XYZ file of C-alpha atoms in Angstrom:
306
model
C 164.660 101.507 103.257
C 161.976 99.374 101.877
C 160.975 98.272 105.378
C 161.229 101.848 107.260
C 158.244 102.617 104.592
C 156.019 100.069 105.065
C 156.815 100.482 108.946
C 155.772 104.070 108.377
C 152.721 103.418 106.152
C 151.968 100.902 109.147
C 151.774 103.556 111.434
C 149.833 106.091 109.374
C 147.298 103.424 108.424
C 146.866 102.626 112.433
C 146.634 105.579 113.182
C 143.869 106.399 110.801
C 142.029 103.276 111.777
C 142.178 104.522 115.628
C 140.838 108.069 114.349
C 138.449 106.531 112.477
C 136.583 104.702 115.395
C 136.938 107.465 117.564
C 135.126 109.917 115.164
C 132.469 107.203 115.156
C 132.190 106.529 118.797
C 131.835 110.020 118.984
C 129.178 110.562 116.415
C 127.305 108.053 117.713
C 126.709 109.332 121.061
C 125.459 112.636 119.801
C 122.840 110.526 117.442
C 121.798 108.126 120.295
C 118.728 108.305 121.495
C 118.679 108.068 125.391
C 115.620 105.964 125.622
C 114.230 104.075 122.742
C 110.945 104.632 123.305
C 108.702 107.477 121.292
C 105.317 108.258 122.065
C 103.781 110.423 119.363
C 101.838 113.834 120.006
C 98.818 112.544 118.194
C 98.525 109.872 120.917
C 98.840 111.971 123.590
C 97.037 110.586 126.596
C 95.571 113.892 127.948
C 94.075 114.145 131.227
C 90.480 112.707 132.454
C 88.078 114.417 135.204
C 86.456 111.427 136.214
C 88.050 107.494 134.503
C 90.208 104.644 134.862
C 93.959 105.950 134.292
C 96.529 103.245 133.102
C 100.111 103.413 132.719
C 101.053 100.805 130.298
C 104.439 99.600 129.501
C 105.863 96.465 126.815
C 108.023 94.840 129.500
C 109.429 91.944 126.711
C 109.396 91.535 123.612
C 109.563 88.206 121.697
C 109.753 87.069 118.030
C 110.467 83.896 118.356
C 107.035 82.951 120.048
C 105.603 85.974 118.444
C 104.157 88.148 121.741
C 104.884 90.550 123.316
C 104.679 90.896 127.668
C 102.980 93.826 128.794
C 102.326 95.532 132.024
C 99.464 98.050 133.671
C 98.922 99.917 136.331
C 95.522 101.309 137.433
C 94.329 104.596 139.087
C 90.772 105.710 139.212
C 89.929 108.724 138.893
C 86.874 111.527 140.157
C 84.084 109.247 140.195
C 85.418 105.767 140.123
C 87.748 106.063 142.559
C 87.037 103.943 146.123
C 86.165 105.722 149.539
C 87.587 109.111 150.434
C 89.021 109.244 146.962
C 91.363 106.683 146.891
C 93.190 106.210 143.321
C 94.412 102.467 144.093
C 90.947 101.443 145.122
C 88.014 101.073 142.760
C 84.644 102.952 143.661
C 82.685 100.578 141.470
C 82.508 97.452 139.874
C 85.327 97.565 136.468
C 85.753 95.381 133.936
C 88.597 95.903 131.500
C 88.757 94.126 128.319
C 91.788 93.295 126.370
C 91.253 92.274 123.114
C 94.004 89.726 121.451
C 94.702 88.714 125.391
C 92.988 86.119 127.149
C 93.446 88.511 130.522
C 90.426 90.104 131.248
C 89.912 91.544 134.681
C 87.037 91.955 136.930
C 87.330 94.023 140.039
C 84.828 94.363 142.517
C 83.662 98.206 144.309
C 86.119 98.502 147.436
C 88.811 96.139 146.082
C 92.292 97.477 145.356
C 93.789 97.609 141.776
C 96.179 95.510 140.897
C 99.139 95.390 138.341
C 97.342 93.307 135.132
C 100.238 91.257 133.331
C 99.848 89.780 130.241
C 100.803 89.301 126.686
C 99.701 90.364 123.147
C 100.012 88.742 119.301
C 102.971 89.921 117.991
C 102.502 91.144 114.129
C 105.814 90.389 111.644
C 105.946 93.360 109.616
C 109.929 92.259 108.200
C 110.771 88.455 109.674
C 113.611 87.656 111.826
C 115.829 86.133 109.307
C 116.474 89.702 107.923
C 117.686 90.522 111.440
C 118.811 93.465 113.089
C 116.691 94.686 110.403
C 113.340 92.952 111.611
C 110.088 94.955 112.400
C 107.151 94.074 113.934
C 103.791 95.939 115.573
C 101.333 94.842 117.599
C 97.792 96.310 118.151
C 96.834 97.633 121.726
C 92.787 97.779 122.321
C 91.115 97.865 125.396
C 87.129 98.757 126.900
C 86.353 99.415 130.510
C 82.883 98.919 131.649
C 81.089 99.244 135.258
C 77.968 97.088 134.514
C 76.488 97.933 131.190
C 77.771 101.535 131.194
C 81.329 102.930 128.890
C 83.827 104.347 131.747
C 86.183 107.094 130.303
C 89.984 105.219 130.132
C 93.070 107.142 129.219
C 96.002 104.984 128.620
C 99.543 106.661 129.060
C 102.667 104.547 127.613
C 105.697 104.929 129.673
C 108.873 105.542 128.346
C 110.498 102.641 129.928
C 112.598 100.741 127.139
C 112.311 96.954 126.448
C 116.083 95.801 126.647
C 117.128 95.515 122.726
C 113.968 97.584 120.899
C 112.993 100.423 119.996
C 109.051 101.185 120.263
C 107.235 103.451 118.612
C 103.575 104.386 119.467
C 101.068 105.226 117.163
C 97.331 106.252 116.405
C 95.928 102.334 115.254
C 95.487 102.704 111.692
C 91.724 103.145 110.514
C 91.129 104.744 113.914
C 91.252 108.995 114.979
C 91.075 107.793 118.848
C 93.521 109.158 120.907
C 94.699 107.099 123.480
C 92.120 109.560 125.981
C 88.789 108.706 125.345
C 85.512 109.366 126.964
C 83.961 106.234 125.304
C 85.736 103.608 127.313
C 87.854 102.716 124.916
C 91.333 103.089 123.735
C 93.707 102.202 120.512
C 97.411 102.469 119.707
C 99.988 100.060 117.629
C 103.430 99.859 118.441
C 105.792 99.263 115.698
C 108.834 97.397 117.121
C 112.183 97.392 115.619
C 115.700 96.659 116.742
C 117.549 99.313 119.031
C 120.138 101.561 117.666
C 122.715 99.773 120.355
C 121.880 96.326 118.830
C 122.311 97.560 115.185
C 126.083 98.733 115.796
C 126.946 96.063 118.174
C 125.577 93.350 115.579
C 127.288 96.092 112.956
C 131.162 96.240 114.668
C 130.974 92.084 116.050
C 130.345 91.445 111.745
C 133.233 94.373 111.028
C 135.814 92.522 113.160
C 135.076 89.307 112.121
C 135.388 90.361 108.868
C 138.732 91.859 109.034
C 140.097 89.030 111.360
C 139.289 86.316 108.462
C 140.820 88.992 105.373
C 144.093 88.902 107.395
C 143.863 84.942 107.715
C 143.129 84.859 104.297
C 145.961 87.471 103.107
C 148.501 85.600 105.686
C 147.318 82.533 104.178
C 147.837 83.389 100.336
C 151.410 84.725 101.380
C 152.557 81.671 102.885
C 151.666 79.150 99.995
C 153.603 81.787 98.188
C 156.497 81.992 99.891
C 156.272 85.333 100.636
C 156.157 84.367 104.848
C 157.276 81.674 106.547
C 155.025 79.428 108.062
C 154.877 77.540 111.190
C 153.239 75.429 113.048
C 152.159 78.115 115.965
C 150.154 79.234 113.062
C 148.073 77.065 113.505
C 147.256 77.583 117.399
C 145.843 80.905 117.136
C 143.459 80.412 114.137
C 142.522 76.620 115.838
C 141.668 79.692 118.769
C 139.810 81.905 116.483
C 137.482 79.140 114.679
C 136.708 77.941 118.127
C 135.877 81.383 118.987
C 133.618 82.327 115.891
C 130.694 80.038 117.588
C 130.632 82.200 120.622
C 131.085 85.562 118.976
C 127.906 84.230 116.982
C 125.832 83.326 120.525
C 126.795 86.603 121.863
C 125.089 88.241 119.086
C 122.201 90.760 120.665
C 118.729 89.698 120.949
C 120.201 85.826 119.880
C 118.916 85.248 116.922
C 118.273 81.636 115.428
C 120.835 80.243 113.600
C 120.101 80.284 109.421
C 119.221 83.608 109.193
C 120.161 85.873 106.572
C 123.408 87.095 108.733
C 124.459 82.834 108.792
C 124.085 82.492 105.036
C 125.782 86.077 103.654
C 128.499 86.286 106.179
C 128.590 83.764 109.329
C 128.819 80.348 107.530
C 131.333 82.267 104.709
C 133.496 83.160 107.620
C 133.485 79.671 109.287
C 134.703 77.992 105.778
C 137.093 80.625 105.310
C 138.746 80.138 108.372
C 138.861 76.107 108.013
C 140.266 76.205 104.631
C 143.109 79.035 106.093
C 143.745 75.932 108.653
C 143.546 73.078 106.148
C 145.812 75.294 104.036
C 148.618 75.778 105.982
C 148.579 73.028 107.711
C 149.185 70.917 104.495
C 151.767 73.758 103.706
C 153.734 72.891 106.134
C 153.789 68.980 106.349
C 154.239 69.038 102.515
C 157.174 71.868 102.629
C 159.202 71.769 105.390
C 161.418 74.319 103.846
C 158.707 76.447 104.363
C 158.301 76.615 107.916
C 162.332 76.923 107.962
C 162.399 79.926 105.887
C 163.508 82.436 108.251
C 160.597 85.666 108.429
C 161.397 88.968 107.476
C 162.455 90.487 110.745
C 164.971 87.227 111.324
C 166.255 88.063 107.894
C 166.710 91.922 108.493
C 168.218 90.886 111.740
C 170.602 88.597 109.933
C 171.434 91.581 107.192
C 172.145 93.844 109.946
C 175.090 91.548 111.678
């Protein structure tokens, strides 16, 4: 009778655990955002009569070195544009200026615009170690000039998302400028954090870890006293799971560097719990034999039944 319960509370507590993480699953895809990208309405590019359109877009982003990679593409517009009005082809001599990059480009009247690559210093608002909680921003300010003379720039973000972030574009703090300007110049920041896909990957990969290590430890506690029988296949698996733990910690999103706040709470922890659950029962059984001879549960119901 006693086992028929815990059989049944087996199966109401799986069963809840299966309900649990589909009710999650599901609430998560109505709170996911389907690009994590978001352009505020104060920065709102607008539209220029005559100017030097750019579409720009954060094509990487790394803390590690600190930058970030960035992309544009040009169009002129009204009065710069090149013969017969073409947008790829500049009508006049540009300059465009990118402050923090050393990628300044001059194109000649006639010539074709091309895609301007580059990268930009990369601001630490909250460091790496407290990852998948770090921030950072970085500052986006650029001039265009023909000659001595200001050419009207607007500068549109696309909402193409950077693989593991979520960016967030803003007015530049201690500026009203819109990213539209008549003045031949434009400001944003974008704040960078961690996407909502990394946070609950990083989130479940820590979850299962942790219960995978409770059991060891629970399975561990019951066999030193003598509540299980332990045996030497024992072993096997958790020698599997302890080789396992390094790659579970590599395939962690975004890899972050190992000694991070993540390591020293919860990763080393889980390492040293798992050795000692080895070290444990190995010594179990070499020092009691018995041990591993005790015959489980289910042999011993078996036997009861006959």
């Amino acid at each position: 009778m006693n086992i028929e319960k815990r059989t049944r509370t087996f199966r109401y507590s799986a069963l809840a655990l299966g309900a649990l993480v589909l009710i999650s699953y599901v609430v998560f895809l109505f709170i996911q955002k389907p690009v994590d990208v978001e352009i505020q309405d104060s920065i709102s590019a607008g539209e220029l009569e005559s100017g030097l359109e750019i579409d720009f877009t954060i094509t990487e982003v790394d803390p590690k070195l600190l930058q970030t990679h960035f992309q544009m593409r040009l169009e002129a517009n009204g009065d710069i544009a090149g013969a017969f009005g073409r947008r790829d082809t500049a009508g006049v001599p540009l300059q465009i200026m990118i402050y923090g990059c050393d990628c300044d480009v001059d194109i000649t009247a006639g010539e074709e615009l091309p895609v301007v690559s580059g990268t930009l210093p990369l601001e630490v608002t909250r460091s790496i170690n407290a990852w998948p909680l770090d921030e950072y921003r970085t500052d986006i300010t650029l001039q265009v000039l023909s000659g001595d003379t200001l050419v009207p720039v607007s500068l549109t973000p696309t909402a193409l998302a950077t693989s593991g972030y979520s960016l967030v574009y803003e007015p530049l703090e201690g500026t009203d400028n819109i990213l539209a300007s008549p003045g031949g110049a434009a400001f944003a920041q974008v704040l960078v954090t961690r996407s909502d896909d990394t946070k609950l990957i990083a989130l479940v990969l820590s979850i299962g870890v942790l219960l995978q290590v409770t059991v060891l430890v629970i399975l561990a506690i019951a066999g030193v006293r003598g509540k299980r029988s332990l045996r030497l296949r024992d072993e096997f698996w958790i020698t599997t799971f302890l080789i396992a733990l390094p790659a579970l910690r590599a395939a962690m999103p975004g890899s972050p560097p190992l000694g991070i706040a993540f390591d020293v709470f919860f990763f080393y922890w889980a390492v040293l719990a798992v050795t000692c659950v080895f070290v444990i029962i190995l010594l179990r059984i070499l020092l009691v034999p018995e041990a591993s001879e005790r015959p489980s549960v289910s042999e011993a119901s078996q036997d009861t039944d006959e």
